[in-house]
PDB file of C-alpha atoms and ligand atoms in Angstrom:
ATOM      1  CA  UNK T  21       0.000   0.000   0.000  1.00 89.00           C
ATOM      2  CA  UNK T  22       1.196   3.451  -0.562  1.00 95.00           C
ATOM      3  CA  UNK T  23       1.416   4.487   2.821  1.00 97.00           C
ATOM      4  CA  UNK T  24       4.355   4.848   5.648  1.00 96.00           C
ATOM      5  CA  UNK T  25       2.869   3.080   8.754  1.00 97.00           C
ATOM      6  CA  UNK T  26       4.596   5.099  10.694  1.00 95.00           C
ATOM      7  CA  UNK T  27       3.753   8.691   9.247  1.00 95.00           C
ATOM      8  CA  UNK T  28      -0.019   7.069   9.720  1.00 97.00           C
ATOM      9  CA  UNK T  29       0.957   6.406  13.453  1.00 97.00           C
ATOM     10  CA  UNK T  30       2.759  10.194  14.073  1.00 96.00           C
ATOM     11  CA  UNK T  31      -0.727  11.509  13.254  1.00 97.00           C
ATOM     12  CA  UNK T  32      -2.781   8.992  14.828  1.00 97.00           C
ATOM     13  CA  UNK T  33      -0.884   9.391  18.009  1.00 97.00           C
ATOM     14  CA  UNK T  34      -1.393  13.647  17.891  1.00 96.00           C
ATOM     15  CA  UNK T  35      -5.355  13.254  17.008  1.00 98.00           C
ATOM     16  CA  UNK T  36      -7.142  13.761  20.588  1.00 97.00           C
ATOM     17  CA  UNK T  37      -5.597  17.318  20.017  1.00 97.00           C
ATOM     18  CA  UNK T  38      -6.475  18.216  16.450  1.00 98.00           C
ATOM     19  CA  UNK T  39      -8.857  20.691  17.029  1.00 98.00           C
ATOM     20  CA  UNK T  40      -7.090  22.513  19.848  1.00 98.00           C
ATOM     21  CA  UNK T  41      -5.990  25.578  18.183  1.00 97.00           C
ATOM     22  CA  UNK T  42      -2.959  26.028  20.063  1.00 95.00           C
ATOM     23  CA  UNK T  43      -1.971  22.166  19.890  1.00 95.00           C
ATOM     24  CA  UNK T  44       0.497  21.203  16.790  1.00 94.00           C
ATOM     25  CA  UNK T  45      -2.272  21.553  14.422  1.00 96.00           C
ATOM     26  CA  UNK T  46      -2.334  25.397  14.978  1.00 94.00           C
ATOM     27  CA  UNK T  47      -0.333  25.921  11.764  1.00 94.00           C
ATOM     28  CA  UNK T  48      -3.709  23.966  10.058  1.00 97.00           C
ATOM     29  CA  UNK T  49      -6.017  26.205  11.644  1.00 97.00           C
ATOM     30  CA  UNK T  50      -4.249  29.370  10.714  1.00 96.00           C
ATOM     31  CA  UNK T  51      -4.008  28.857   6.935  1.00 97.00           C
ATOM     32  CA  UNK T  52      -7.343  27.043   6.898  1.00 98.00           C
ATOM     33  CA  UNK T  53      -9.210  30.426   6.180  1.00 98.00           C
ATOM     34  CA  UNK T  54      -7.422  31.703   3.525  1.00 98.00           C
ATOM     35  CA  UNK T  55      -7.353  27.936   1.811  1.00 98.00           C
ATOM     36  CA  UNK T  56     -10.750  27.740   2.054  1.00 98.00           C
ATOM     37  CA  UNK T  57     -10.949  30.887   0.551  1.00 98.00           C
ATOM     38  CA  UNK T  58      -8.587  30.220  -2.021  1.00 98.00           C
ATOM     39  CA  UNK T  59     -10.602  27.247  -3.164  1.00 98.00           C
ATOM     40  CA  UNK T  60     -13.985  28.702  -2.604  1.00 98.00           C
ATOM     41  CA  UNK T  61     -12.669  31.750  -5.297  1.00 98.00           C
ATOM     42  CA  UNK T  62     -11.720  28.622  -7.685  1.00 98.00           C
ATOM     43  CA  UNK T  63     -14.303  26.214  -6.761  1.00 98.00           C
ATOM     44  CA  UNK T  64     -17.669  27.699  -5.869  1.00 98.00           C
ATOM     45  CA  UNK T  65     -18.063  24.673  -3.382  1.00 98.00           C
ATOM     46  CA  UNK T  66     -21.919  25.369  -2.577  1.00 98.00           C
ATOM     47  CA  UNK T  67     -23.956  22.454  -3.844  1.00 98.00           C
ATOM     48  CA  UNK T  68     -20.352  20.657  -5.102  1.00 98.00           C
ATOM     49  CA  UNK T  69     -19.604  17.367  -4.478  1.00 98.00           C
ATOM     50  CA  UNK T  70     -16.362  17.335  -2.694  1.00 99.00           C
ATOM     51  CA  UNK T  71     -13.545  14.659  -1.714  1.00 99.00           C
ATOM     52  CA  UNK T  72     -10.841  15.696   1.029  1.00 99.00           C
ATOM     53  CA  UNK T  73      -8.005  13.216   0.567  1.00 99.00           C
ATOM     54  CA  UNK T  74      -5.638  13.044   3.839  1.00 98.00           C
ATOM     55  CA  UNK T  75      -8.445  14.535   5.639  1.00 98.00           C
ATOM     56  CA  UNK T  76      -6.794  13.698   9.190  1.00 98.00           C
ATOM     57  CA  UNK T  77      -9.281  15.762  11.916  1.00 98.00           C
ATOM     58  CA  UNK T  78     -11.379  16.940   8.979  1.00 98.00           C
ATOM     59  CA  UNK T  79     -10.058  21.095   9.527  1.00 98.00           C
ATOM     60  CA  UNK T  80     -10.631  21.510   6.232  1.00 98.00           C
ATOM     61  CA  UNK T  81     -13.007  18.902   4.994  1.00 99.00           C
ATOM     62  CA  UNK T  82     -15.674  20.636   7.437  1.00 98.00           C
ATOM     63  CA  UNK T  83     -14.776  23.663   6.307  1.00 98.00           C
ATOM     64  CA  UNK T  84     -15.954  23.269   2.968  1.00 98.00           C
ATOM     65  CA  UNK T  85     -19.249  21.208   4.031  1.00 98.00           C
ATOM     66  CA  UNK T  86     -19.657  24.984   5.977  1.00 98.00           C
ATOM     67  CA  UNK T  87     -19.312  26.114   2.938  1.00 98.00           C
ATOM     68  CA  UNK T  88     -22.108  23.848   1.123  1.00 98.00           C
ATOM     69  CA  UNK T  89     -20.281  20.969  -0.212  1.00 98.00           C
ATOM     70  CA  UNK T  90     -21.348  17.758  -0.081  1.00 98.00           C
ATOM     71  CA  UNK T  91     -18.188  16.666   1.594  1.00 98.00           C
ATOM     72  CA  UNK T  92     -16.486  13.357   1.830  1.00 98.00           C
ATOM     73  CA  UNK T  93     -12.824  13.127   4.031  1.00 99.00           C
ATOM     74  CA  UNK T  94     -10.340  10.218   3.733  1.00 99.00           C
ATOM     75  CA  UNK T  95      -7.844   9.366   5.823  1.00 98.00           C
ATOM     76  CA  UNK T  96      -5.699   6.080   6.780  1.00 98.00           C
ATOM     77  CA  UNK T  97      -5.393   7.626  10.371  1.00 98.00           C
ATOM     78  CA  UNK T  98      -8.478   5.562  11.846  1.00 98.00           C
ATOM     79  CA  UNK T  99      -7.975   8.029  15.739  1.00 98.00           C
ATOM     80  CA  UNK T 100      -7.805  11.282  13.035  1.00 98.00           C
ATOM     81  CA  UNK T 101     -11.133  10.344  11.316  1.00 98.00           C
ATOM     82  CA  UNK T 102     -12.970   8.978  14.696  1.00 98.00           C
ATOM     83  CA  UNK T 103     -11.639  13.027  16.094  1.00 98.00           C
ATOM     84  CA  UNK T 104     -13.229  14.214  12.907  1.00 98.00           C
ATOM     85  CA  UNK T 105     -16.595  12.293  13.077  1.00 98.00           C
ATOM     86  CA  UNK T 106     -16.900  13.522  16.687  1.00 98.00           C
ATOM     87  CA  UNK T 107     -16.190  16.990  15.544  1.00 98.00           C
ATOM     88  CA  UNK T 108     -18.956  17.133  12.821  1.00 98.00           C
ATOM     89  CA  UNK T 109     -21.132  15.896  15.462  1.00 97.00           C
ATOM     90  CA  UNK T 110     -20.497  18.221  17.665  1.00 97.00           C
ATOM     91  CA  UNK T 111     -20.608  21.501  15.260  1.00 96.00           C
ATOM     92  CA  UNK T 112     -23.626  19.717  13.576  1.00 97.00           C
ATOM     93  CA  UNK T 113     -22.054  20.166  10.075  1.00 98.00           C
ATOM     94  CA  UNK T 114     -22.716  16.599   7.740  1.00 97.00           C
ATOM     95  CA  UNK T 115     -19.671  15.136   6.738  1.00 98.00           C
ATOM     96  CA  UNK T 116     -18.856  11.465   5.558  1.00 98.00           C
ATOM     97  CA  UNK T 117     -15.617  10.320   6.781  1.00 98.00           C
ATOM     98  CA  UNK T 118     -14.304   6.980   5.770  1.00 98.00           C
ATOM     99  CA  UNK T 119     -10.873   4.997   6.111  1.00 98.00           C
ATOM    100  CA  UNK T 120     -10.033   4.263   2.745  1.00 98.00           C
ATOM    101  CA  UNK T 121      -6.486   4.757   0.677  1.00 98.00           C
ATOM    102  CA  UNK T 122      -6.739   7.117  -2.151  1.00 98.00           C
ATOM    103  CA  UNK T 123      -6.077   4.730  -4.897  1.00 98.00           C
ATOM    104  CA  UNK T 124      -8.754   2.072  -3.869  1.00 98.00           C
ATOM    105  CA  UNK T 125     -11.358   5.091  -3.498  1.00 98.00           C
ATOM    106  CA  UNK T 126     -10.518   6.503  -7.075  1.00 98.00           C
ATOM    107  CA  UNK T 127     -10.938   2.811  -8.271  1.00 98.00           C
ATOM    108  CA  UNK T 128     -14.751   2.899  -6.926  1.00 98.00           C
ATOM    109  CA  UNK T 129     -15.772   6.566  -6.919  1.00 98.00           C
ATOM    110  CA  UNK T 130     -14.172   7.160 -10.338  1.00 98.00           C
ATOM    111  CA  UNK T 131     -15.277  10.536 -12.015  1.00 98.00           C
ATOM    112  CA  UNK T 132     -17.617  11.446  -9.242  1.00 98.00           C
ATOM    113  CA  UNK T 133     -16.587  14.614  -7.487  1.00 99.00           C
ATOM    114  CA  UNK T 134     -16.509  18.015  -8.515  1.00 98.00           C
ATOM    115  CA  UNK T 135     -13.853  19.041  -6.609  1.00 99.00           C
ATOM    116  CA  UNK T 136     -10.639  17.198  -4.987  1.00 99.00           C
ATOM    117  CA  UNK T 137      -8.217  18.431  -2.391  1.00 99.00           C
ATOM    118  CA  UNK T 138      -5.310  16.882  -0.423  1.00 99.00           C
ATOM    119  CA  UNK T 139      -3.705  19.474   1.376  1.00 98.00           C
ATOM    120  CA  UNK T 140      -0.383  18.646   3.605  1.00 98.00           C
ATOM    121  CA  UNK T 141      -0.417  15.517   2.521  1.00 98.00           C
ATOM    122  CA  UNK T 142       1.760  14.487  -0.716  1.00 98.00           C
ATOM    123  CA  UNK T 143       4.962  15.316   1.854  1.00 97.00           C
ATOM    124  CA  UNK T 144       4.006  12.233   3.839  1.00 97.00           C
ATOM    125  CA  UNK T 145       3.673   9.448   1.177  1.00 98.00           C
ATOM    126  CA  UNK T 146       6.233   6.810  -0.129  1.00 98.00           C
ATOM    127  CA  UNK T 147       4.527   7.455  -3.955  1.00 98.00           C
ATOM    128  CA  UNK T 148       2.898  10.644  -4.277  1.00 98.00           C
ATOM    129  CA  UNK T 149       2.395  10.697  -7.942  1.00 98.00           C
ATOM    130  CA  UNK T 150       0.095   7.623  -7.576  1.00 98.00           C
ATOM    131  CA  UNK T 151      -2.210   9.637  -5.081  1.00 98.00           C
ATOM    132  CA  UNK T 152      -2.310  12.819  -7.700  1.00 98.00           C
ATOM    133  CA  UNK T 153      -3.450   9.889 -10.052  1.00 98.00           C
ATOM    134  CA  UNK T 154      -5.732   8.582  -7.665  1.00 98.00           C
ATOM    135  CA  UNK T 155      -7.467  12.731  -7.391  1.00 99.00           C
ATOM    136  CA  UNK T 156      -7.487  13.180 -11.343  1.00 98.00           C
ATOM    137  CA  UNK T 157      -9.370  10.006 -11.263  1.00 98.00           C
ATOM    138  CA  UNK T 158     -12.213  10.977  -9.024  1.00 98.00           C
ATOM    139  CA  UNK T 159     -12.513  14.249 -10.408  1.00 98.00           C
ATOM    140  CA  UNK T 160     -14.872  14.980 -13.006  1.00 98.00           C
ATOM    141  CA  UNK T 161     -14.351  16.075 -16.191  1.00 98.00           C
ATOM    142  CA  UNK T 162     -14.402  19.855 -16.010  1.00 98.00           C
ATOM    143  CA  UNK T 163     -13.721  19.599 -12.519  1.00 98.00           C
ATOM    144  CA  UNK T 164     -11.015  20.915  -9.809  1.00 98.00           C
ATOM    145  CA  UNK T 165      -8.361  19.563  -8.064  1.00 99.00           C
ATOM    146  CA  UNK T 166      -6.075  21.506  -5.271  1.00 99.00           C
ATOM    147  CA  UNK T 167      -2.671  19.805  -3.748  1.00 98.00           C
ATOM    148  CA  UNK T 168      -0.377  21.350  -1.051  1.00 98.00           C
ATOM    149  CA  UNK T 169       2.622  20.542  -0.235  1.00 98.00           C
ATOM    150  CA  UNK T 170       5.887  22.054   0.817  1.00 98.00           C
ATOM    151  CA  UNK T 171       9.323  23.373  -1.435  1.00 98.00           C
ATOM    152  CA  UNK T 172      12.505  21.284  -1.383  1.00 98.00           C
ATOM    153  CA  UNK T 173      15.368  23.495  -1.592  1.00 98.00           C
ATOM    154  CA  UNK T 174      17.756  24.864   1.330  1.00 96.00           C
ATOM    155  CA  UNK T 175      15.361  28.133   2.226  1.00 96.00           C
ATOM    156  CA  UNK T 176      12.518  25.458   3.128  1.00 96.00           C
ATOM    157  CA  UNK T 177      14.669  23.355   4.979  1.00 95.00           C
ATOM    158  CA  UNK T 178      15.811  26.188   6.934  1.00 93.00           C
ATOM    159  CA  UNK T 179      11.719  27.475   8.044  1.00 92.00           C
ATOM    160  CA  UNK T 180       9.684  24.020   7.379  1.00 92.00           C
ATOM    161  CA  UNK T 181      12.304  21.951   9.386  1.00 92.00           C
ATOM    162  CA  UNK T 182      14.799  24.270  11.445  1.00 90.00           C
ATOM    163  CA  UNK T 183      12.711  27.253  11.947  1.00 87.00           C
ATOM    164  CA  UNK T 184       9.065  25.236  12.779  1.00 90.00           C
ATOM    165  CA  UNK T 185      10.442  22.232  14.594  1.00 91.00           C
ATOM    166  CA  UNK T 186      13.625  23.426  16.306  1.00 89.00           C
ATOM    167  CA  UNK T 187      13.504  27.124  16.644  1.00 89.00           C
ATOM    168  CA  UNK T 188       9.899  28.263  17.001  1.00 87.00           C
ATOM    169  CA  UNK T 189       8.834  24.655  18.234  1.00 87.00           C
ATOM    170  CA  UNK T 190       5.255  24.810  16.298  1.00 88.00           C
ATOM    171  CA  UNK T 191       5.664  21.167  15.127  1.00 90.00           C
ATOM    172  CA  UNK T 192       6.626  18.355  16.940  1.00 91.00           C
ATOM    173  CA  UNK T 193      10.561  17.150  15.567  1.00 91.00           C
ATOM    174  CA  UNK T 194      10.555  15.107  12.794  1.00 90.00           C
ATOM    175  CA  UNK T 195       7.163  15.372  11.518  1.00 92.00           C
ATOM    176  CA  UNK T 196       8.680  16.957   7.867  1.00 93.00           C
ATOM    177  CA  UNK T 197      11.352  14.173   6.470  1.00 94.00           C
ATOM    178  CA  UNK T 198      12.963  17.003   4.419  1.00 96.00           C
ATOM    179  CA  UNK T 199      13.976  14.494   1.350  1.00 96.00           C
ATOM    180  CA  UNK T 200      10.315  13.621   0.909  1.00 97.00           C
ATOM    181  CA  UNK T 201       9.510  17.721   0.155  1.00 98.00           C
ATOM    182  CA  UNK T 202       7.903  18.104  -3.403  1.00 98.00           C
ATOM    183  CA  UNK T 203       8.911  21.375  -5.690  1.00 98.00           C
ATOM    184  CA  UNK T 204       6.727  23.392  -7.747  1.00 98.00           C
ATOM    185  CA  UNK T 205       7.905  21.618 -11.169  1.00 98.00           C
ATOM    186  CA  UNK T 206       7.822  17.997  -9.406  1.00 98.00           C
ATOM    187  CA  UNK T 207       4.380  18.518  -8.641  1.00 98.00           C
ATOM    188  CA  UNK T 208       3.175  20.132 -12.137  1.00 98.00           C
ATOM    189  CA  UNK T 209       4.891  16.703 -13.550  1.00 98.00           C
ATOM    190  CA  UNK T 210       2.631  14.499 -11.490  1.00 98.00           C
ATOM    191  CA  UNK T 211      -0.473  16.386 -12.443  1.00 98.00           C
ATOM    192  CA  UNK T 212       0.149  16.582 -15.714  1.00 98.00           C
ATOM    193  CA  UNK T 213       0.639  12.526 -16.159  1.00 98.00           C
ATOM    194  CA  UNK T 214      -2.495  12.048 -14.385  1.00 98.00           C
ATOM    195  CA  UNK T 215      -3.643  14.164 -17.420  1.00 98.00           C
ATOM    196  CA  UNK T 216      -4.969  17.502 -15.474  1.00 98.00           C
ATOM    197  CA  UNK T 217      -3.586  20.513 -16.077  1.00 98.00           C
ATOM    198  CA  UNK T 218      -2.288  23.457 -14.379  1.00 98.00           C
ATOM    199  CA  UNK T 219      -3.932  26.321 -13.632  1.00 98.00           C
ATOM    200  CA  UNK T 220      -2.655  28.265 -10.450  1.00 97.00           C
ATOM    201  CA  UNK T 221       0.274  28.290  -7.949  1.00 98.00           C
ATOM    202  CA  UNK T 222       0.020  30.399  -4.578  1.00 98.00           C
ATOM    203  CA  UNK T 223       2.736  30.662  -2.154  1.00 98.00           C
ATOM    204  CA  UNK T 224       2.167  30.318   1.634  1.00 97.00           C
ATOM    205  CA  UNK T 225       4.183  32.280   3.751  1.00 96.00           C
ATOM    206  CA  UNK T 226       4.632  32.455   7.850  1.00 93.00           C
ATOM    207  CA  UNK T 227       6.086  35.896   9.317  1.00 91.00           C
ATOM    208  CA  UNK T 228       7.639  34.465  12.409  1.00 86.00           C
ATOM    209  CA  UNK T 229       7.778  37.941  13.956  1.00 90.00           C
ATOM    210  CA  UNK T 230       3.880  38.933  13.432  1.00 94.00           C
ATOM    211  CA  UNK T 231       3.406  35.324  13.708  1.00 90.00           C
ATOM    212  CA  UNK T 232       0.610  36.027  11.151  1.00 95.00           C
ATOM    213  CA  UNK T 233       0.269  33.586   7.485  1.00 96.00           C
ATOM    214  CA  UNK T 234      -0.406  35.106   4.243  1.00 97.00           C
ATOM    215  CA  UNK T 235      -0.718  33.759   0.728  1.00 98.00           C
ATOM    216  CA  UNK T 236       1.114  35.407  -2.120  1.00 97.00           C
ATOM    217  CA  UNK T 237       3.433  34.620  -5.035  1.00 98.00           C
ATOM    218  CA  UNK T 238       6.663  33.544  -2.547  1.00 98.00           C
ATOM    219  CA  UNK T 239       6.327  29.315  -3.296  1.00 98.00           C
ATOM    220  CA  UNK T 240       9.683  28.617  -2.053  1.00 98.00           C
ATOM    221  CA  UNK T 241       8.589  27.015   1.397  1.00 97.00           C
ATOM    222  CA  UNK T 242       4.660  26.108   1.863  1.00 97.00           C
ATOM    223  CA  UNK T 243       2.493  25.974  -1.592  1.00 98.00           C
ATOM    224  CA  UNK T 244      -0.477  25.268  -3.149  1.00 98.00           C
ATOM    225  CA  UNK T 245      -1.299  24.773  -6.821  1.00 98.00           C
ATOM    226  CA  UNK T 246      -5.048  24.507  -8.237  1.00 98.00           C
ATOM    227  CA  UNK T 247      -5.332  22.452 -11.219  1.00 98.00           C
ATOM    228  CA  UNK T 248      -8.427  21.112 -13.113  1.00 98.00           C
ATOM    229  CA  UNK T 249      -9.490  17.875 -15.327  1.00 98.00           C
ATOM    230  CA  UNK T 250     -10.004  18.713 -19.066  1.00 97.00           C
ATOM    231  CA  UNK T 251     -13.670  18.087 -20.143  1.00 95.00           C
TER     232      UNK T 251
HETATM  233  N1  SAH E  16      -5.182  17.526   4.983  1.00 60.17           N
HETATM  234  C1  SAH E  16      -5.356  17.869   6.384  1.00 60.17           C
HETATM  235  C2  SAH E  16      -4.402  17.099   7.300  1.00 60.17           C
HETATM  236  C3  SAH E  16      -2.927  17.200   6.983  1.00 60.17           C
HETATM  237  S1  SAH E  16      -1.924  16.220   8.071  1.00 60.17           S
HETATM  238  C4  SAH E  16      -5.184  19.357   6.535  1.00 60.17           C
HETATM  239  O1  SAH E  16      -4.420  19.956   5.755  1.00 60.17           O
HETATM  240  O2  SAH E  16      -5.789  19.953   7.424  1.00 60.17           O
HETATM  241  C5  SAH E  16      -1.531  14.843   7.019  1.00 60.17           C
HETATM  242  C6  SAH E  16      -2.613  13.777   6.978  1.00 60.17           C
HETATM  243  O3  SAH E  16      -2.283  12.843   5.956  1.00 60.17           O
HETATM  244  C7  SAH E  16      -2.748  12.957   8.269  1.00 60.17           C
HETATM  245  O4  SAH E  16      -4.084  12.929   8.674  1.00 60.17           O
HETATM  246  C8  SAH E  16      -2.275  11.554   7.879  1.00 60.17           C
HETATM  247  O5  SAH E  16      -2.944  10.517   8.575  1.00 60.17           O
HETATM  248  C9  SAH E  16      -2.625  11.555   6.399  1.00 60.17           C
HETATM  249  N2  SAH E  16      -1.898  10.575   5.605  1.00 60.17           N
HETATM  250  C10 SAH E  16      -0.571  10.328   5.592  1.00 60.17           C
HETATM  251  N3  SAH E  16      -0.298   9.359   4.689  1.00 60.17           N
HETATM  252  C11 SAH E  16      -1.470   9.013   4.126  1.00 60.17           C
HETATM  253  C12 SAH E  16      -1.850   8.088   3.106  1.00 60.17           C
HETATM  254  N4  SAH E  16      -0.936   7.343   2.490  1.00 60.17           N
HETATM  255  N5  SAH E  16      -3.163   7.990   2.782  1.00 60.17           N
HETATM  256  C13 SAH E  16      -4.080   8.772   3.394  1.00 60.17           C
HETATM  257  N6  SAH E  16      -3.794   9.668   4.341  1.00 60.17           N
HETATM  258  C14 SAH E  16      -2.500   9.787   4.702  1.00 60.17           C
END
């Protein structure tokens, strides 16, 4: 299976906490809003039928449902999608969560959703090209598909490993493997032999003194790039 049991175990074993906003998933809820909003722009998600791949806690997967969408999270994290059921409960937004690996969902939900994101993700696979397969095949035709991931080059080293694990302490150590970081071209390769193409790149960026996120056109650390499926 494309999966590293023990990146599946690192998350299962921080879940109880994934909606405390000042636990290690802080950096999630800060740049959920302007993701969302990102997407939304791109998207329209009211009314869409939506598929949240690497889900974990469901942050942004019940976002979008907030939104409208008919949303659908997947995770191989069983404790991350049991802390995201109980969440949706709680708030009262519907949400379908299920335990299922990207590839074997694309092989029964083919072509069925409208939109496709797996954000902060990609980074924590053995084969991330087969899950960007795995999202151009449940996306319809004419549809949209949005990946984030982080830069691999010394600057992102220096903030997504040094800086957040080390310095600033905002992620526990070793949850980036730095060789497993995905650049801008890397990724466009991947989408485009799953057969979507390109249509966006934003860059992500963390001021460490205002300690505030903002999106922009700086992708050499944290990025996201918005593609769609060709009708
Ligand atoms: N996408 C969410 C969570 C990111 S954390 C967000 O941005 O808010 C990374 C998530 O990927 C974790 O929940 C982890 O369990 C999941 N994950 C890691 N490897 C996976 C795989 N091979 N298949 C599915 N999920 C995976």
């Amino acid at each position: 299976m494309n999966a590293d049991p023990l990146e599946i175990q690192k998350f299962s074993e921080l879940a109880h906490r994934w909606w405390d906003p000042t636990s290690e998933f802080k950096p999630l809820h800060e740049i959920n809003p302007l993701r969302l909003e990102w997407i939304n722009a791109r998207a329209a998600l009211a009314g869409k039928k939506v598929i949240d791949i690497g889900c974990g806690g469901g942050i942004l997967t019940e976002s979008m449902a907030r939104k409208g969408a008919d949303a659908t999270g997947i995770d191989l994290s069983d404790k991350a999608l049991k802390v995201a059921d109980l969440h949706s409960l709680e708030s009262g937004v519907q949400v379908r969560y299920e335990l299922i690996a990207a590839e074997d969902m694309a092989a029964r939900e083919a072509g069925q959703y409208d939109v496709v994101t797996c954000m902060e993700m990609l980074e924590h696979v053995p084969d991330p090209g087969a899950i960007v397969k795995a999202a151009a095949t449940l996306v319809k035709p004419g549809g949209h598909v949005f990946f984030s991931t982080i830069n691999r080059n010394p600057k992102a080293y220096l903030y997504a490993v040094v800086g957040a694990e080390y310095l600033l302490r905002m992620l526990p150590k070793g949850t980036h493997d730095y060789g497993k970081f995905i650049t801008p071209s890397e990724l466009a390769q991947f989408v485009r032999a799953a057969g979507l193409q390109v249509d966006g790149l934003k860059g992500m960026t963390y001021n460490p003194l205002t300690k505030i996120y903002s999106l922009n056109q700086d992708t050499s650390v944290n990025y996201m790039v918005a593609c769609s499926r060709p009708l």
